[in-house]
CSV table of C-alpha atoms and ligand atoms in Angstrom, one decimal:
chain,number,residue,atom,x,y,z
A,1,MET,CA,-45.8,2.4,28.1
A,2,THR,CA,-43.2,2.8,25.5
A,3,LEU,CA,-43.7,5.2,22.6
A,4,TRP,CA,-41.6,4.1,19.7
A,5,LEU,CA,-41.1,6.9,17.1
A,6,THR,CA,-39.8,5.6,13.8
A,7,GLY,CA,-39.2,7.6,10.6
A,8,LEU,CA,-36.5,8.9,8.3
A,9,SER,CA,-33.6,11.2,9.5
A,10,GLY,CA,-35.1,14.6,9.8
A,11,ALA,CA,-38.6,13.4,10.1
A,12,GLY,CA,-39.0,15.0,13.5
A,13,LYS,CA,-38.7,12.1,15.9
A,14,SER,CA,-36.3,13.8,18.4
A,15,THR,CA,-38.2,17.1,18.2
A,16,VAL,CA,-41.6,15.5,18.9
A,17,ALA,CA,-40.0,13.1,21.5
A,18,TYR,CA,-38.6,15.9,23.6
A,19,ALA,CA,-41.8,17.9,23.3
A,20,LEU,CA,-43.8,14.9,24.4
A,21,GLU,CA,-41.4,14.3,27.3
A,22,GLY,CA,-42.3,17.8,28.5
A,23,ARG,CA,-46.1,17.1,28.1
A,24,PHE,CA,-45.7,14.0,30.3
A,25,ARG,CA,-43.7,15.8,32.9
A,26,ASP,CA,-46.2,18.6,33.0
A,27,ALA,CA,-48.9,16.0,33.7
A,28,GLY,CA,-46.8,14.7,36.6
A,29,ILE,CA,-45.8,11.5,34.8
A,30,SER,CA,-42.2,10.3,34.7
A,31,ALA,CA,-41.0,10.0,31.1
A,32,LEU,CA,-37.6,9.7,29.5
A,33,VAL,CA,-36.4,10.1,25.9
A,34,LEU,CA,-34.1,7.4,24.5
A,35,ASP,CA,-32.8,9.3,21.5
A,36,GLY,CA,-30.8,7.7,18.7
A,37,ASP,CA,-28.1,10.3,18.8
A,38,ALA,CA,-27.7,10.2,22.6
A,39,VAL,CA,-27.8,6.4,22.6
A,40,ARG,CA,-25.1,6.2,19.9
A,41,ALA,CA,-22.8,8.4,22.0
A,42,GLY,CA,-23.0,5.9,24.9
A,43,LEU,CA,-25.1,2.7,25.1
A,44,CYS,CA,-24.4,1.9,21.4
A,45,ARG,CA,-21.1,3.7,20.8
A,46,ASP,CA,-19.6,0.4,19.6
A,47,LEU,CA,-22.2,0.1,16.8
A,48,GLY,CA,-22.3,1.5,13.3
A,49,PHE,CA,-25.0,1.8,10.7
A,50,THR,CA,-25.0,-1.6,9.0
A,51,PRO,CA,-28.4,-3.4,9.1
A,52,GLU,CA,-26.9,-5.7,11.8
A,53,ASP,CA,-25.8,-2.8,14.0
A,54,ARG,CA,-29.1,-1.1,13.6
A,55,ALA,CA,-30.8,-4.2,14.7
A,56,GLU,CA,-28.6,-4.5,17.8
A,57,SER,CA,-29.1,-0.8,18.6
A,58,ALA,CA,-32.9,-1.2,18.5
A,59,ARG,CA,-32.6,-4.3,20.7
A,60,ARG,CA,-30.6,-2.5,23.3
A,61,VAL,CA,-32.9,0.5,23.3
A,62,ALA,CA,-35.9,-1.8,23.7
A,63,GLU,CA,-34.3,-3.6,26.6
A,64,VAL,CA,-33.7,-0.2,28.4
A,65,ALA,CA,-37.3,0.9,27.6
A,66,ARG,CA,-38.5,-2.3,29.2
A,67,LEU,CA,-36.6,-1.6,32.3
A,68,LEU,CA,-37.9,1.9,32.4
A,69,ASN,CA,-41.5,0.7,32.0
A,70,GLU,CA,-41.0,-1.8,34.8
A,71,ALA,CA,-40.0,1.2,37.0
A,72,GLY,CA,-43.1,3.0,36.0
A,73,VAL,CA,-41.4,5.4,33.6
A,74,VAL,CA,-42.8,6.2,30.1
A,75,ALA,CA,-40.1,5.5,27.6
A,76,ILE,CA,-40.1,7.7,24.5
A,77,CYS,CA,-37.7,6.1,21.9
A,78,ALA,CA,-36.7,8.2,18.9
A,79,LEU,CA,-34.9,5.9,16.6
A,80,ILE,CA,-35.0,5.7,12.8
A,81,SER,CA,-35.4,1.9,13.3
A,82,PRO,CA,-35.9,1.4,9.5
A,83,PHE,CA,-36.5,-2.3,9.5
A,84,ALA,CA,-39.9,-3.8,10.4
A,85,VAL,CA,-38.3,-6.9,11.9
A,86,ASP,CA,-36.3,-4.9,14.4
A,87,ARG,CA,-39.4,-3.0,15.5
A,88,LYS,CA,-41.3,-6.2,15.8
A,89,ARG,CA,-38.5,-7.5,18.1
A,90,ALA,CA,-38.7,-4.3,20.1
A,91,ARG,CA,-42.5,-4.9,20.5
A,92,ASP,CA,-41.8,-8.5,21.7
A,93,ILE,CA,-39.2,-7.3,24.2
A,94,ILE,CA,-41.3,-4.5,25.7
A,95,GLY,CA,-44.6,-6.4,25.4
A,96,ALA,CA,-47.4,-5.6,22.9
A,97,GLN,CA,-49.6,-4.1,25.6
A,98,ARG,CA,-47.1,-1.4,26.4
A,99,PHE,CA,-45.6,-0.8,23.0
A,100,ILE,CA,-47.0,2.0,20.9
A,101,GLU,CA,-45.5,2.3,17.4
A,102,ILE,CA,-45.6,5.9,16.1
A,103,PHE,CA,-44.8,6.5,12.5
A,104,VAL,CA,-43.4,10.0,12.0
A,105,ASP,CA,-44.5,10.1,8.5
A,106,THR,CA,-42.5,12.8,6.8
A,107,PRO,CA,-41.7,12.4,3.1
A,108,LEU,CA,-38.1,11.9,2.1
A,109,ALA,CA,-38.2,15.1,0.0
A,110,VAL,CA,-39.2,17.1,3.1
A,111,CYS,CA,-36.5,15.5,5.3
A,112,ALA,CA,-33.9,16.1,2.6
A,113,GLU,CA,-35.0,19.7,2.3
A,114,ARG,CA,-34.8,20.2,6.1
A,115,ASP,CA,-31.5,18.4,6.2
A,116,THR,CA,-31.0,19.4,9.9
A,117,LYS,CA,-27.7,17.5,10.2
A,118,GLY,CA,-26.4,17.9,6.7
A,119,LEU,CA,-26.5,14.2,6.1
A,120,TYR,CA,-28.5,14.4,2.8
A,121,ALA,CA,-26.0,16.9,1.4
A,122,MET,CA,-23.1,14.6,2.5
A,123,ALA,CA,-24.9,11.7,0.8
A,124,ARG,CA,-25.3,13.7,-2.4
A,125,LYS,CA,-21.5,14.3,-2.3
A,126,GLY,CA,-20.9,10.6,-1.8
A,127,ALA,CA,-19.4,11.2,1.6
A,128,LEU,CA,-21.8,8.9,3.4
A,129,GLY,CA,-22.8,5.4,2.5
A,130,SER,CA,-25.5,4.3,4.9
A,131,LEU,CA,-28.2,6.9,5.0
A,132,THR,CA,-31.7,5.5,5.4
A,133,GLY,CA,-33.9,6.4,2.5
A,134,VAL,CA,-30.9,7.0,0.2
A,135,HIS,CA,-28.6,4.0,0.5
A,136,GLN,CA,-30.6,1.8,2.8
A,137,ALA,CA,-34.3,1.0,2.7
A,138,TYR,CA,-36.8,2.4,5.1
A,139,GLU,CA,-39.6,0.0,5.7
A,140,PRO,CA,-42.6,2.1,6.7
A,141,PRO,CA,-44.8,0.5,9.4
A,142,ALA,CA,-47.7,-1.4,7.7
A,143,ALA,CA,-50.0,-0.8,10.6
A,144,PRO,CA,-48.6,1.7,13.1
A,145,ASP,CA,-50.5,2.4,16.2
A,146,LEU,CA,-50.3,6.1,15.4
A,147,ARG,CA,-49.2,8.1,12.4
A,148,VAL,CA,-48.1,11.7,12.9
A,149,THR,CA,-47.4,14.2,10.3
A,150,THR,CA,-45.0,17.1,10.7
A,151,VAL,CA,-45.7,18.8,7.4
A,152,ASP,CA,-47.7,22.0,7.8
A,153,GLN,CA,-47.9,21.3,11.5
A,154,THR,CA,-46.1,23.1,14.3
A,155,VAL,CA,-44.1,20.9,16.7
A,156,ALA,CA,-46.7,21.6,19.4
A,157,GLN,CA,-49.5,20.4,17.1
A,158,SER,CA,-47.6,17.2,16.3
A,159,ALA,CA,-46.8,16.5,19.9
A,160,ASP,CA,-50.3,17.4,21.1
A,161,ARG,CA,-51.8,14.9,18.7
A,162,VAL,CA,-49.6,12.1,20.0
A,163,PHE,CA,-50.2,13.0,23.6
A,164,ALA,CA,-54.0,13.2,23.1
A,165,ALA,CA,-54.0,9.8,21.4
A,166,VAL,CA,-52.0,8.0,24.2
A,167,GLN,CA,-53.6,9.8,27.1
A,168,PRO,CA,-56.4,7.3,27.5
A,169,ARG,CA,-53.9,4.6,28.1
A,170,LEU,CA,-52.5,6.5,31.0
A,171,ALA,CA,-55.8,6.7,32.8
A,172,PRO,CA,-55.0,3.7,35.2
A,173,ASN,CA,-51.8,5.4,36.3
A,174,LEU,CA,-53.7,8.6,37.1
A,175,GLY,CA,-56.3,6.7,39.1
A,176,PHE,CA,-59.1,7.7,36.8
A,177,ALA,CA,-59.8,4.1,35.6
A,178,ALA,CA,-63.2,2.7,36.3
A,179,THR,CA,-63.0,-0.1,38.9
A,180,ASP,CA,-63.9,-3.5,37.6
B,201,ATP,N1,-44.3,19.5,13.3
B,201,ATP,C1,-43.0,19.2,13.5
B,201,ATP,N2,-42.6,18.2,14.3
B,201,ATP,C2,-41.3,17.9,14.4
B,201,ATP,N3,-40.3,18.6,13.8
B,201,ATP,C3,-40.6,19.6,13.0
B,201,ATP,C4,-42.0,20.0,12.8
B,201,ATP,N4,-42.0,21.0,11.9
B,201,ATP,C5,-40.8,21.3,11.6
B,201,ATP,N5,-39.9,20.4,12.2
B,201,ATP,C6,-38.5,20.5,12.1
B,201,ATP,O1,-38.0,19.3,11.5
B,201,ATP,C7,-36.7,19.0,12.0
B,201,ATP,C8,-36.8,17.6,12.6
B,201,ATP,O2,-35.5,17.2,13.0
B,201,ATP,P1,-35.3,16.0,14.1
B,201,ATP,O3,-33.8,16.2,14.6
B,201,ATP,O4,-36.3,16.1,15.2
B,201,ATP,O5,-35.4,14.7,13.2
B,201,ATP,P2,-35.1,13.2,13.6
B,201,ATP,O6,-36.3,12.5,13.1
B,201,ATP,O7,-34.8,13.1,15.1
B,201,ATP,O8,-33.9,12.9,12.7
B,201,ATP,P3,-32.6,11.9,13.1
B,201,ATP,O9,-33.1,10.5,12.8
B,201,ATP,O10,-31.6,12.3,12.1
B,201,ATP,O11,-32.2,12.1,14.5
B,201,ATP,C9,-36.4,20.0,13.1
B,201,ATP,O12,-35.6,21.0,12.6
B,201,ATP,C10,-37.7,20.6,13.5
B,201,ATP,O13,-37.7,21.9,14.0
B,202,MG,MG1,-33.2,12.5,16.1
């Protein structure tokens, strides 16, 4: 399966994604995080933050996730992926059966307060022109497979909630599925 975490910068996608990766590995399941920052340092280093480049970045990540899934590896994608059309395309590439859209639903005010990368401060100073939620729209998923909150929750609680929700879908891999 592919877990596709979408949300604003600072929402907690990477944090939850890496915690989840640990949960899967502890359960003996191969999982790999495809994180926006890491991807932008390599696979997508030729791309910027225009809507077109964001679309291409999401497409490439989806193609890699598909390959991982074909190899039996859980892909955990942590990408702002602000546009619904790009997430829809990712679902089409990966296959609806395998694609789990997870909305890391942290309000903009909380993300700006956290400002883990200093991006919101830079935006306030006018030093940045493409920040999602400030200069560019964030289109929240209308019907995410899962919504996770990170407000008043520890990282462990947020990750546990996602892991518990997707665990039933892993049953066939673990050999627990009823035979039919
Ligand atoms: N329950 C929680 N789940 C996830 N993160 C949390 C939670 N509570 C607090 N945080 C904090 O919120 C911040 C989230 O930052 P993180 O880098 O994960 O965001 P992101 O969504 O990956 O942003 P970006 O799109 O810029 O990469 C971290 O500092 C993390 O410690
Ligand atoms: Mg991140």
